[in-house]
mmCIF file of C-alpha atoms in Angstrom:
data_model
loop_
_atom_site.group_PDB
_atom_site.id
_atom_site.type_symbol
_atom_site.label_atom_id
_atom_site.label_comp_id
_atom_site.label_asym_id
_atom_site.label_seq_id
_atom_site.Cartn_x
_atom_site.Cartn_y
_atom_site.Cartn_z
ATOM 1 C CA MET A 272 -18.981 16.253 7.841
ATOM 2 C CA LYS A 273 -17.194 16.502 4.516
ATOM 3 C CA VAL A 274 -13.457 15.984 4.181
ATOM 4 C CA GLU A 275 -11.644 16.927 0.993
ATOM 5 C CA VAL A 276 -8.055 16.486 -0.168
ATOM 6 C CA ILE A 277 -6.178 18.718 -2.595
ATOM 7 C CA ASN A 278 -2.836 17.362 -3.820
ATOM 8 C CA THR A 279 -0.684 20.022 -5.458
ATOM 9 C CA GLY A 280 2.318 19.598 -7.733
ATOM 10 C CA SER A 281 2.843 19.503 -11.479
ATOM 11 C CA GLU A 282 5.039 16.429 -11.058
ATOM 12 C CA LEU A 283 1.963 14.457 -9.973
ATOM 13 C CA LEU A 284 0.182 15.249 -13.226
ATOM 14 C CA LEU A 285 3.200 14.721 -15.472
ATOM 15 C CA GLY A 286 3.721 11.164 -14.246
ATOM 16 C CA HIS A 287 7.076 11.876 -12.647
ATOM 17 C CA THR A 288 5.837 11.144 -9.116
ATOM 18 C CA ILE A 289 3.253 8.612 -7.991
ATOM 19 C CA ASN A 290 0.620 10.203 -5.766
ATOM 20 C CA THR A 291 0.437 8.046 -2.622
ATOM 21 C CA HIS A 292 -1.066 10.727 -0.395
ATOM 22 C CA LEU A 293 -4.729 9.810 -0.890
ATOM 23 C CA ALA A 294 -4.218 6.235 0.315
ATOM 24 C CA THR A 295 -2.185 7.405 3.317
ATOM 25 C CA LEU A 296 -4.729 10.027 4.342
ATOM 26 C CA ALA A 297 -7.781 7.830 3.792
ATOM 27 C CA GLU A 298 -6.291 4.999 5.832
ATOM 28 C CA ALA A 299 -5.395 7.345 8.688
ATOM 29 C CA LEU A 300 -8.744 9.140 8.766
ATOM 30 C CA PHE A 301 -11.072 6.151 8.504
ATOM 31 C CA PRO A 302 -10.601 4.886 12.104
ATOM 32 C CA LEU A 303 -11.686 8.351 13.284
ATOM 33 C CA GLY A 304 -15.003 7.984 11.498
ATOM 34 C CA LEU A 305 -13.936 10.339 8.702
ATOM 35 C CA ARG A 306 -14.081 9.576 5.006
ATOM 36 C CA ILE A 307 -12.629 11.582 2.173
ATOM 37 C CA GLN A 308 -15.496 12.754 -0.023
ATOM 38 C CA ARG A 309 -13.438 14.214 -2.841
ATOM 39 C CA GLN A 310 -9.814 14.359 -3.991
ATOM 40 C CA THR A 311 -8.377 16.813 -6.474
ATOM 41 C CA THR A 312 -4.884 17.003 -7.959
ATOM 42 C CA VAL A 313 -3.787 20.328 -9.403
ATOM 43 C CA PRO A 314 -0.549 21.680 -10.865
ATOM 44 C CA ASP A 315 1.547 24.336 -9.174
ATOM 45 C CA GLY A 316 0.312 27.882 -9.608
ATOM 46 C CA ASN A 317 -3.065 29.569 -9.697
ATOM 47 C CA ALA A 318 -4.950 26.301 -10.152
ATOM 48 C CA ILE A 319 -4.434 25.856 -6.409
ATOM 49 C CA ARG A 320 -6.495 28.990 -5.734
ATOM 50 C CA ASP A 321 -9.479 27.726 -7.722
ATOM 51 C CA ALA A 322 -9.325 24.287 -6.107
ATOM 52 C CA VAL A 323 -9.164 25.684 -2.557
ATOM 53 C CA ALA A 324 -11.976 28.184 -3.219
ATOM 54 C CA GLN A 325 -14.225 25.417 -4.531
ATOM 55 C CA SER A 326 -13.409 23.164 -1.599
ATOM 56 C CA LEU A 327 -14.219 25.900 0.903
ATOM 57 C CA GLU A 328 -17.731 26.056 -0.538
ATOM 58 C CA ARG A 329 -18.572 22.456 0.270
ATOM 59 C CA SER A 330 -16.205 20.848 2.802
ATOM 60 C CA SER A 331 -15.586 21.335 6.517
ATOM 61 C CA TYR A 332 -12.058 19.921 6.517
ATOM 62 C CA ILE A 333 -9.671 20.514 3.632
ATOM 63 C CA ILE A 334 -6.263 18.842 3.583
ATOM 64 C CA ILE A 335 -3.788 20.340 1.132
ATOM 65 C CA THR A 336 -0.501 18.616 0.368
ATOM 66 C CA GLY A 337 2.582 20.116 -1.250
ATOM 67 C CA GLY A 338 3.699 23.593 -2.208
ATOM 68 C CA LEU A 339 5.229 24.538 1.145
ATOM 69 C CA GLY A 340 8.869 24.388 0.059
ATOM 70 C CA PRO A 341 11.389 27.210 -0.481
ATOM 71 C CA THR A 342 11.314 27.477 -4.286
ATOM 72 C CA SER A 343 9.362 29.814 -6.529
ATOM 73 C CA ASP A 344 6.805 27.178 -7.538
ATOM 74 C CA ASP A 345 5.887 26.474 -3.883
ATOM 75 C CA LEU A 346 2.857 28.751 -3.636
ATOM 76 C CA THR A 347 0.303 26.962 -1.461
ATOM 77 C CA ARG A 348 1.038 29.000 1.665
ATOM 78 C CA GLU A 349 0.835 32.323 -0.185
ATOM 79 C CA ILE A 350 -2.297 31.421 -2.135
ATOM 80 C CA VAL A 351 -4.206 30.270 0.941
ATOM 81 C CA ALA A 352 -3.146 33.370 2.877
ATOM 82 C CA ASP A 353 -4.319 35.650 0.075
ATOM 83 C CA LEU A 354 -7.573 33.782 -0.493
ATOM 84 C CA LEU A 355 -8.496 34.003 3.190
ATOM 85 C CA ALA A 356 -7.221 37.552 3.642
ATOM 86 C CA ALA A 357 -4.781 36.338 6.291
ATOM 87 C CA PRO A 358 -1.541 38.333 5.959
ATOM 88 C CA LEU A 359 1.693 36.361 6.168
ATOM 89 C CA GLU A 360 3.686 37.039 9.324
ATOM 90 C CA PHE A 361 7.273 36.041 9.964
ATOM 91 C CA SER A 362 7.547 33.503 12.808
ATOM 92 C CA ASP A 363 10.764 33.570 14.818
ATOM 93 C CA ALA A 364 9.843 30.210 16.351
ATOM 94 C CA VAL A 365 9.472 28.543 12.951
ATOM 95 C CA TRP A 366 12.710 30.104 11.715
ATOM 96 C CA ARG A 367 14.563 28.713 14.743
ATOM 97 C CA GLN A 368 13.205 25.240 13.890
ATOM 98 C CA ILE A 369 14.437 25.611 10.324
ATOM 99 C CA GLU A 370 17.860 26.761 11.500
ATOM 100 C CA ALA A 371 18.024 23.826 13.925
ATOM 101 C CA PHE A 372 17.171 21.429 11.105
ATOM 102 C CA PHE A 373 20.135 22.688 9.053
ATOM 103 C CA SER A 374 22.426 22.826 12.081
ATOM 104 C CA ARG A 375 21.877 19.132 12.782
ATOM 105 C CA ARG A 376 23.186 18.467 9.286
ATOM 106 C CA ASN A 377 26.097 20.911 9.517
ATOM 107 C CA ARG A 378 24.546 23.117 6.872
ATOM 108 C CA GLN A 379 23.300 26.680 6.623
ATOM 109 C CA PRO A 380 19.801 27.696 5.448
ATOM 110 C CA THR A 381 19.624 29.787 2.292
ATOM 111 C CA GLU A 382 17.747 33.045 2.020
ATOM 112 C CA ASN A 383 14.808 31.419 0.263
ATOM 113 C CA ASN A 384 14.300 29.141 3.277
ATOM 114 C CA ARG A 385 13.075 32.237 5.107
ATOM 115 C CA ARG A 386 9.884 32.032 3.011
ATOM 116 C CA GLN A 387 8.982 28.913 4.952
ATOM 117 C CA ALA A 388 8.988 30.814 8.237
ATOM 118 C CA TYR A 389 6.053 33.016 7.159
ATOM 119 C CA VAL A 390 2.739 31.924 8.631
ATOM 120 C CA PRO A 391 -0.749 33.157 7.650
ATOM 121 C CA GLN A 392 -2.305 35.203 10.400
ATOM 122 C CA GLY A 393 -4.429 32.911 12.562
ATOM 123 C CA ALA A 394 -2.755 29.701 11.411
ATOM 124 C CA GLU A 395 -0.812 27.410 13.727
ATOM 125 C CA PRO A 396 2.468 25.868 12.519
ATOM 126 C CA LEU A 397 2.880 22.095 12.767
ATOM 127 C CA PRO A 398 6.442 20.960 13.580
ATOM 128 C CA ASN A 399 8.410 19.161 10.896
ATOM 129 C CA PRO A 400 11.570 17.513 12.296
ATOM 130 C CA HIS A 401 12.070 15.703 8.970
ATOM 131 C CA GLY A 402 12.255 18.764 6.701
ATOM 132 C CA THR A 403 12.164 22.539 6.502
ATOM 133 C CA ALA A 404 8.485 23.060 5.596
ATOM 134 C CA PRO A 405 6.246 23.396 8.648
ATOM 135 C CA GLY A 406 2.683 22.261 8.275
ATOM 136 C CA LEU A 407 -0.156 24.667 8.993
ATOM 137 C CA TRP A 408 -3.434 24.199 10.858
ATOM 138 C CA PHE A 409 -5.892 26.925 10.006
ATOM 139 C CA ASP A 410 -9.333 27.251 11.619
ATOM 140 C CA THR A 411 -11.251 29.949 9.781
ATOM 141 C CA LYS A 412 -14.650 30.948 8.431
ATOM 142 C CA TRP A 413 -15.803 31.005 4.825
ATOM 143 C CA LYS A 414 -19.053 32.845 4.145
ATOM 144 C CA GLY A 415 -20.027 32.345 7.768
ATOM 145 C CA GLU A 416 -19.279 28.594 7.816
ATOM 146 C CA GLU A 417 -16.619 26.977 10.017
ATOM 147 C CA ARG A 418 -13.738 25.604 7.976
ATOM 148 C CA THR A 419 -10.445 23.916 8.847
ATOM 149 C CA LEU A 420 -7.543 23.872 6.397
ATOM 150 C CA ILE A 421 -4.632 21.545 7.081
ATOM 151 C CA LEU A 422 -1.548 22.222 4.956
ATOM 152 C CA LEU A 423 1.001 19.405 4.835
ATOM 153 C CA PRO A 424 4.386 19.105 3.083
ATOM 154 C CA GLY A 425 4.541 17.044 -0.098
ATOM 155 C CA PRO A 426 7.337 14.511 0.542
ATOM 156 C CA PRO A 427 5.886 11.386 2.234
ATOM 157 C CA ARG A 428 8.871 11.194 4.617
ATOM 158 C CA GLU A 429 7.699 14.553 6.007
ATOM 159 C CA LEU A 430 3.944 14.276 5.535
ATOM 160 C CA ASN A 431 3.442 10.878 7.155
ATOM 161 C CA PRO A 432 5.044 11.642 10.548
ATOM 162 C CA MET A 433 3.288 15.025 10.723
ATOM 163 C CA LEU A 434 -0.029 13.378 9.918
ATOM 164 C CA TYR A 435 0.235 10.713 12.605
ATOM 165 C CA ASP A 436 2.042 12.789 15.246
ATOM 166 C CA HIS A 437 0.037 16.010 15.026
ATOM 167 C CA VAL A 438 -2.990 15.930 12.731
ATOM 168 C CA ILE A 439 -4.651 12.651 13.702
ATOM 169 C CA PRO A 440 -4.352 13.182 17.495
ATOM 170 C CA ARG A 441 -5.871 16.655 17.147
ATOM 171 C CA LEU A 442 -8.730 15.433 14.987
ATOM 172 C CA ARG A 443 -9.411 12.540 17.356
ATOM 173 C CA SER A 444 -9.652 14.768 20.428
ATOM 174 C CA ARG A 445 -11.724 17.376 18.608
ATOM 175 C CA LEU A 446 -14.291 15.241 16.833
ATOM 176 C CA GLN A 447 -14.782 12.062 18.866
ATOM 177 C CA LEU A 448 -16.934 10.511 16.144
ATOM 178 C CA PRO A 449 -18.250 6.930 16.298
ATOM 179 C CA GLN A 450 -15.616 4.646 14.821
ATOM 180 C CA PRO A 451 -16.785 2.317 12.039
ATOM 181 C CA ILE A 452 -15.633 -1.277 11.717
ATOM 182 C CA GLN A 453 -14.011 -2.226 8.428
ATOM 183 C CA ALA A 454 -13.156 -5.746 7.365
ATOM 184 C CA ILE A 455 -11.629 -6.899 4.079
ATOM 185 C CA TRP A 456 -11.515 -10.471 2.777
ATOM 186 C CA SER A 457 -9.305 -11.435 -0.157
ATOM 187 C CA LEU A 458 -9.348 -14.224 -2.721
ATOM 188 C CA VAL A 459 -6.507 -15.022 -5.100
ATOM 189 C CA GLY A 460 -7.039 -16.527 -8.533
ATOM 190 C CA LEU A 461 -10.750 -15.753 -8.931
ATOM 191 C CA GLY A 462 -12.237 -13.046 -11.135
ATOM 192 C CA GLU A 463 -14.264 -10.170 -9.743
ATOM 193 C CA SER A 464 -17.423 -11.249 -11.556
ATOM 194 C CA VAL A 465 -17.143 -14.792 -10.172
ATOM 195 C CA VAL A 466 -16.707 -13.534 -6.616
ATOM 196 C CA ALA A 467 -19.523 -11.002 -6.911
ATOM 197 C CA GLU A 468 -21.940 -13.588 -8.310
ATOM 198 C CA ALA A 469 -21.152 -15.901 -5.402
ATOM 199 C CA VAL A 470 -21.717 -13.355 -2.618
ATOM 200 C CA GLU A 471 -23.920 -10.562 -3.982
ATOM 201 C CA ASP A 472 -27.292 -11.962 -2.874
ATOM 202 C CA PHE A 473 -25.999 -12.648 0.627
ATOM 203 C CA LEU A 474 -24.502 -9.167 0.986
ATOM 204 C CA LYS A 475 -27.634 -7.466 -0.345
ATOM 205 C CA ASN A 476 -29.643 -9.072 2.430
ATOM 206 C CA LEU A 477 -27.071 -8.466 5.165
ATOM 207 C CA SER A 478 -28.405 -5.522 7.106
ATOM 208 C CA GLY A 479 -26.226 -2.885 8.689
ATOM 209 C CA VAL A 480 -23.304 -3.051 6.272
ATOM 210 C CA GLU A 481 -21.870 -1.141 3.367
ATOM 211 C CA TYR A 482 -19.985 -3.371 0.945
ATOM 212 C CA GLY A 483 -17.901 -3.176 -2.196
ATOM 213 C CA TYR A 484 -15.371 -5.027 -4.344
ATOM 214 C CA CYS A 485 -11.859 -4.184 -5.485
ATOM 215 C CA ALA A 486 -10.087 -6.136 -8.229
ATOM 216 C CA ARG A 487 -6.295 -6.252 -8.118
ATOM 217 C CA ASN A 488 -3.770 -8.167 -10.211
ATOM 218 C CA GLY A 489 -4.648 -11.750 -9.312
ATOM 219 C CA GLN A 490 -6.750 -10.851 -6.272
ATOM 220 C CA VAL A 491 -10.268 -9.704 -5.451
ATOM 221 C CA ASP A 492 -11.103 -7.943 -2.185
ATOM 222 C CA ILE A 493 -14.523 -7.817 -0.555
ATOM 223 C CA ARG A 494 -14.829 -4.786 1.732
ATOM 224 C CA LEU A 495 -17.436 -4.467 4.490
ATOM 225 C CA VAL A 496 -18.055 -1.458 6.721
ATOM 226 C CA ALA A 497 -20.404 -1.734 9.688
ATOM 227 C CA LYS A 498 -21.221 -0.087 13.006
ATOM 228 C CA GLU A 499 -21.070 -3.338 14.971
ATOM 229 C CA ASN A 500 -19.402 -6.741 14.794
ATOM 230 C CA LYS A 501 -22.470 -8.941 14.279
ATOM 231 C CA PRO A 502 -22.827 -8.528 10.478
ATOM 232 C CA ILE A 503 -19.049 -8.833 10.113
ATOM 233 C CA GLU A 504 -19.140 -12.174 11.931
ATOM 234 C CA LYS A 505 -22.031 -13.388 9.764
ATOM 235 C CA ALA A 506 -20.115 -12.474 6.630
ATOM 236 C CA ALA A 507 -16.983 -14.246 7.876
ATOM 237 C CA ALA A 508 -18.924 -17.477 8.400
ATOM 238 C CA PHE A 509 -20.584 -17.207 4.986
ATOM 239 C CA PHE A 510 -17.323 -16.525 3.127
ATOM 240 C CA SER A 511 -15.629 -19.438 4.861
ATOM 241 C CA GLU A 512 -18.456 -21.794 3.925
ATOM 242 C CA LYS A 513 -18.537 -20.504 0.351
ATOM 243 C CA PHE A 514 -14.830 -20.398 -0.447
ATOM 244 C CA GLY A 515 -13.087 -22.527 2.201
ATOM 245 C CA GLU A 516 -9.366 -21.955 2.585
ATOM 246 C CA ARG A 517 -9.216 -19.839 -0.567
ATOM 247 C CA VAL A 518 -10.563 -16.813 1.303
ATOM 248 C CA PHE A 519 -8.687 -15.017 4.052
ATOM 249 C CA ARG A 520 -9.299 -11.865 6.013
ATOM 250 C CA SER A 521 -6.589 -9.504 4.819
ATOM 251 C CA ASP A 522 -7.938 -6.212 6.220
ATOM 252 C CA GLY A 523 -6.114 -4.427 3.443
ATOM 253 C CA LYS A 524 -2.662 -5.780 4.265
ATOM 254 C CA PRO A 525 -0.738 -7.518 1.469
ATOM 255 C CA LEU A 526 -0.510 -11.278 1.250
ATOM 256 C CA GLU A 527 3.180 -11.295 2.191
ATOM 257 C CA PHE A 528 2.352 -9.628 5.523
ATOM 258 C CA TRP A 529 0.170 -12.572 6.501
ATOM 259 C CA ILE A 530 2.728 -15.109 5.269
ATOM 260 C CA VAL A 531 5.391 -13.620 7.540
ATOM 261 C CA GLN A 532 3.012 -13.396 10.481
ATOM 262 C CA MET A 533 1.750 -16.961 10.118
ATOM 263 C CA ALA A 534 5.236 -18.409 9.664
ATOM 264 C CA ARG A 535 6.562 -16.525 12.700
ATOM 265 C CA GLU A 536 3.673 -17.731 14.840
ATOM 266 C CA ARG A 537 4.320 -21.326 13.788
ATOM 267 C CA GLY A 538 8.110 -21.102 13.952
ATOM 268 C CA LEU A 539 8.506 -22.002 10.272
ATOM 269 C CA THR A 540 11.414 -21.156 7.972
ATOM 270 C CA LEU A 541 11.383 -20.622 4.230
ATOM 271 C CA ALA A 542 13.666 -20.732 1.183
ATOM 272 C CA LEU A 543 12.973 -19.579 -2.354
ATOM 273 C CA ALA A 544 14.080 -20.736 -5.797
ATOM 274 C CA GLU A 545 12.817 -18.235 -8.349
ATOM 275 C CA SER A 546 13.226 -18.277 -12.079
ATOM 276 C CA CYS A 547 10.403 -16.528 -13.959
ATOM 277 C CA THR A 548 9.536 -14.292 -10.979
ATOM 278 C CA GLY A 549 13.088 -12.931 -10.888
ATOM 279 C CA GLY A 550 13.260 -12.412 -7.120
ATOM 280 C CA LEU A 551 9.844 -10.749 -6.823
ATOM 281 C CA ILE A 552 8.675 -13.152 -4.109
ATOM 282 C CA ALA A 553 11.778 -12.453 -2.027
ATOM 283 C CA HIS A 554 11.321 -8.728 -2.600
ATOM 284 C CA ARG A 555 7.751 -8.805 -1.343
ATOM 285 C CA LEU A 556 8.531 -10.886 1.723
ATOM 286 C CA THR A 557 11.506 -8.767 2.722
ATOM 287 C CA ASN A 558 9.335 -5.645 2.597
ATOM 288 C CA VAL A 559 7.660 -6.989 5.754
ATOM 289 C CA PRO A 560 9.315 -6.306 9.133
ATOM 290 C CA GLY A 561 10.278 -9.590 10.775
ATOM 291 C CA ALA A 562 10.889 -11.408 7.484
ATOM 292 C CA SER A 563 14.432 -12.244 8.622
ATOM 293 C CA GLU A 564 12.941 -14.608 11.207
ATOM 294 C CA ILE A 565 11.408 -16.833 8.542
ATOM 295 C CA LEU A 566 13.262 -16.288 5.247
ATOM 296 C CA ARG A 567 16.704 -17.890 5.292
ATOM 297 C CA GLY A 568 17.546 -17.103 1.705
ATOM 298 C CA GLY A 569 16.898 -17.914 -1.896
ATOM 299 C CA TRP A 570 18.141 -18.177 -5.446
ATOM 300 C CA VAL A 571 17.248 -16.324 -8.611
ATOM 301 C CA ALA A 572 18.216 -19.212 -10.870
ATOM 302 C CA TYR A 573 17.254 -17.552 -14.118
ATOM 303 C CA THR A 574 19.350 -19.540 -16.560
ATOM 304 C CA VAL A 575 19.650 -23.270 -17.122
ATOM 305 C CA GLU A 576 23.272 -23.142 -15.922
ATOM 306 C CA MET A 577 22.280 -21.600 -12.598
ATOM 307 C CA LYS A 578 19.577 -24.201 -12.062
ATOM 308 C CA LEU A 579 22.152 -26.915 -12.648
ATOM 309 C CA GLU A 580 25.003 -25.347 -10.655
ATOM 310 C CA MET A 581 23.287 -23.633 -7.749
ATOM 311 C CA LEU A 582 20.247 -25.834 -7.204
ATOM 312 C CA LYS A 583 21.638 -29.112 -8.502
ATOM 313 C CA VAL A 584 18.621 -29.763 -10.698
ATOM 314 C CA PRO A 585 19.387 -33.037 -12.537
ATOM 315 C CA ALA A 586 20.355 -32.335 -16.135
ATOM 316 C CA ARG A 587 18.203 -35.213 -17.314
ATOM 317 C CA TYR A 588 15.079 -33.422 -16.006
ATOM 318 C CA ILE A 589 15.780 -30.419 -18.205
ATOM 319 C CA GLU A 590 16.736 -32.568 -21.193
ATOM 320 C CA THR A 591 13.693 -34.811 -20.855
ATOM 321 C CA TYR A 592 10.954 -32.475 -19.615
ATOM 322 C CA GLY A 593 12.215 -28.983 -20.416
ATOM 323 C CA VAL A 594 13.273 -26.147 -18.154
ATOM 324 C CA VAL A 595 9.652 -25.099 -17.710
ATOM 325 C CA SER A 596 8.106 -28.244 -16.335
ATOM 326 C CA SER A 597 6.593 -29.795 -13.259
ATOM 327 C CA GLU A 598 9.677 -31.937 -12.723
ATOM 328 C CA VAL A 599 12.109 -28.997 -12.792
ATOM 329 C CA ALA A 600 9.919 -26.855 -10.517
ATOM 330 C CA SER A 601 9.637 -29.740 -8.059
ATOM 331 C CA SER A 602 13.388 -30.301 -8.073
ATOM 332 C CA MET A 603 14.101 -26.587 -7.604
ATOM 333 C CA ALA A 604 11.842 -26.424 -4.553
ATOM 334 C CA SER A 605 13.079 -29.606 -2.895
ATOM 335 C CA LYS A 606 16.750 -28.796 -3.519
ATOM 336 C CA ALA A 607 16.345 -25.251 -2.185
ATOM 337 C CA ARG A 608 14.709 -26.579 0.972
ATOM 338 C CA GLU A 609 17.446 -29.170 1.478
ATOM 339 C CA ILE A 610 20.312 -26.742 0.885
ATOM 340 C CA ALA A 611 18.837 -24.032 3.113
ATOM 341 C CA ASP A 612 17.551 -26.576 5.665
ATOM 342 C CA THR A 613 14.151 -24.944 5.947
ATOM 343 C CA ASP A 614 10.635 -26.119 6.729
ATOM 344 C CA TRP A 615 9.301 -24.911 3.384
ATOM 345 C CA ALA A 616 10.551 -23.838 -0.024
ATOM 346 C CA VAL A 617 8.771 -22.292 -2.992
ATOM 347 C CA ALA A 618 9.976 -22.474 -6.598
ATOM 348 C CA THR A 619 8.822 -20.883 -9.858
ATOM 349 C CA THR A 620 9.696 -21.525 -13.488
ATOM 350 C CA GLY A 621 7.840 -20.309 -16.560
ATOM 351 C CA TYR A 622 7.707 -18.495 -19.878
ATOM 352 C CA ALA A 623 7.135 -14.782 -19.313
ATOM 353 C CA GLY A 624 7.374 -14.013 -23.044
ATOM 354 C CA PRO A 625 7.081 -12.557 -25.511
ATOM 355 C CA SER A 626 9.331 -15.251 -26.992
ATOM 356 C CA GLY A 627 9.826 -18.819 -25.873
ATOM 357 C CA GLY A 628 7.272 -21.448 -25.047
ATOM 358 C CA THR A 629 6.416 -24.792 -26.603
ATOM 359 C CA ASP A 630 3.337 -26.389 -28.096
ATOM 360 C CA ARG A 631 2.657 -28.054 -24.750
ATOM 361 C CA ASP A 632 3.586 -25.048 -22.624
ATOM 362 C CA PRO A 633 3.084 -21.799 -24.556
ATOM 363 C CA VAL A 634 4.167 -18.346 -23.387
ATOM 364 C CA GLY A 635 2.336 -17.554 -20.167
ATOM 365 C CA THR A 636 2.774 -21.036 -18.722
ATOM 366 C CA CYS A 637 4.410 -21.410 -15.346
ATOM 367 C CA TYR A 638 4.903 -24.091 -12.722
ATOM 368 C CA VAL A 639 4.941 -23.307 -9.008
ATOM 369 C CA ALA A 640 6.191 -25.848 -6.484
ATOM 370 C CA TRP A 641 5.910 -26.006 -2.691
ATOM 371 C CA SER A 642 8.154 -28.398 -0.781
ATOM 372 C CA ASN A 643 7.985 -29.167 2.944
ATOM 373 C CA ARG A 644 10.289 -30.825 5.461
ATOM 374 C CA ARG A 645 8.212 -33.998 5.429
ATOM 375 C CA GLY A 646 9.480 -34.590 1.910
ATOM 376 C CA THR A 647 6.226 -33.719 0.160
ATOM 377 C CA THR A 648 6.422 -31.489 -2.895
ATOM 378 C CA GLU A 649 3.336 -30.240 -4.698
ATOM 379 C CA VAL A 650 3.350 -28.559 -8.104
ATOM 380 C CA GLU A 651 0.691 -26.501 -9.848
ATOM 381 C CA ARG A 652 0.614 -25.528 -13.516
ATOM 382 C CA LEU A 653 -0.711 -22.022 -14.170
ATOM 383 C CA PHE A 654 -1.342 -20.063 -17.337
ATOM 384 C CA PHE A 655 -1.214 -16.263 -17.486
ATOM 385 C CA PRO A 656 -0.916 -15.034 -21.105
ATOM 386 C CA MET A 657 -0.175 -11.379 -20.373
ATOM 387 C CA ASP A 658 2.672 -8.852 -20.383
ATOM 388 C CA ARG A 659 5.865 -9.753 -18.512
ATOM 389 C CA GLU A 660 5.299 -7.558 -15.469
ATOM 390 C CA SER A 661 1.714 -8.700 -14.959
ATOM 391 C CA PHE A 662 2.819 -12.313 -15.474
ATOM 392 C CA LYS A 663 5.441 -11.995 -12.721
ATOM 393 C CA LEU A 664 2.990 -10.338 -10.355
ATOM 394 C CA ARG A 665 0.368 -13.006 -10.934
ATOM 395 C CA VAL A 666 2.785 -15.915 -10.487
ATOM 396 C CA ALA A 667 4.229 -14.418 -7.304
ATOM 397 C CA GLN A 668 0.744 -13.862 -5.939
ATOM 398 C CA CYS A 669 -0.301 -17.459 -6.593
ATOM 399 C CA ALA A 670 2.950 -18.773 -5.147
ATOM 400 C CA LEU A 671 2.449 -16.831 -1.933
ATOM 401 C CA ASP A 672 -1.221 -17.739 -1.689
ATOM 402 C CA GLY A 673 -0.410 -21.403 -2.179
ATOM 403 C CA LEU A 674 2.095 -21.140 0.657
ATOM 404 C CA ARG A 675 -0.499 -19.414 2.857
ATOM 405 C CA MET A 676 -2.992 -22.230 2.368
ATOM 406 C CA ARG A 677 -0.369 -24.881 3.071
ATOM 407 C CA ILE A 678 1.057 -23.409 6.278
ATOM 408 C CA GLY A 679 -2.249 -22.062 7.606
#
C-alpha cells in the first residue's frame, strides 16, 4: 500500500518556511504500519494539479498539505475538485464552524472566508478548531482504482492536531496493519564511517531486520526496523558490547530528552555555566517538558568580566592559563554548582572563531567541564574547527552526552 505526500506552497520552495510536515507525517504513520513512499513539494498554482494527477496513478493514500486558506493563492481544494470532477458545494455546517471560530475571538469572518466552506462533492470535512480551513477526507476512484485523498491545512498548529485527532484514528481503524518495531541507537562524537565499519558485518547477518544510518551534527544514529523483538534485543546486546556507555537507545528523541528523564528519575538537579555555547545547552534542555524539575538555572558568562563577577572564577586562572583553558572551565562548573546548590553543573569555554585562539588552543578549541556534588570535576578538551553555529552545536552535544554518561 503506497502512501504519498504532496506539500504545497511557494514559501516552502523559496526558503521562507521550513517544511516540517514530512517528519510529522512519517512519525505519525509509521506505528500504523504505513511508510511514505514519495514526497513532493510544489509551488502554489497549477503545479498542484500535475502533482496530484501523478500521485493518483501510483498511490493508494495521498496526503496533501496547504492551500486550503481564504486567499487567492489557496487553490488545493479547487484543483482537487476539478481534477476529480467533484463539484464544490457550500456546506452550512462548515460555515457555522468558521463563524464560531471567529466568534470565539470577537471577530467577524470576511467574505473570502466563505471559500473555505465549499466542499468537493463526496468529500468529508475534518474539523479544525485551531483555524478556519477544514481538512478534507476524500475516498474516490481513479481509473477504476480505490484512492483516498487527505487534504490538511498548512500551518503546523492546525495540521498536527487534525492529524492526530482525526486522520490517524481513522486510518488505524480502517487498515489494522501489522505494526513494525523500530529502534534507534545513537552515538555522539564518532563519524558515520567509523560506526558503520564497526557494526556493518553484524547487521548484515542479523536476520529479520531492515537497518540504516543517519549522520547528524556530532551524532550518528543506527536505525533498525523489525517485525519482532528478538533481533532488536540481539542488536542491543551487540551495540552495548561494542561501544559501552557511548551508545544509548534514543528512539529518535533528542539527547536533552533523555537527560531530563534520567535526572528526574534519579532526583538530580543541574546548573549551567556557558560561554562559547551562548545558552544553547539551556535552550535545548528547556525545550523538554519537566526540565524545571532538574534545571535550577545557569549563566551565559560570555565575557571575562562576567566570569569573574558572576561565577567568581579566580583572576589568576585567567591570567595564568587563559580564558579558554581546563582550569577556567573547571572553576566555572564547580562555582556554578556551588552557587546554585545542585548535584551537577556543566560548563563550556572555547574559541568559536573566526578570530581568537592561541598557538596552544587554536580556533575550534573548547573545554567542557562536569562537576558533581561529591566535589569531583572532570574536564575534556575538544577541537571542532568549523563555522560558529556548527561549533556551538557540536560542543553542546558533547556536553550533554558527557552528562548523560556521568549520571546514567
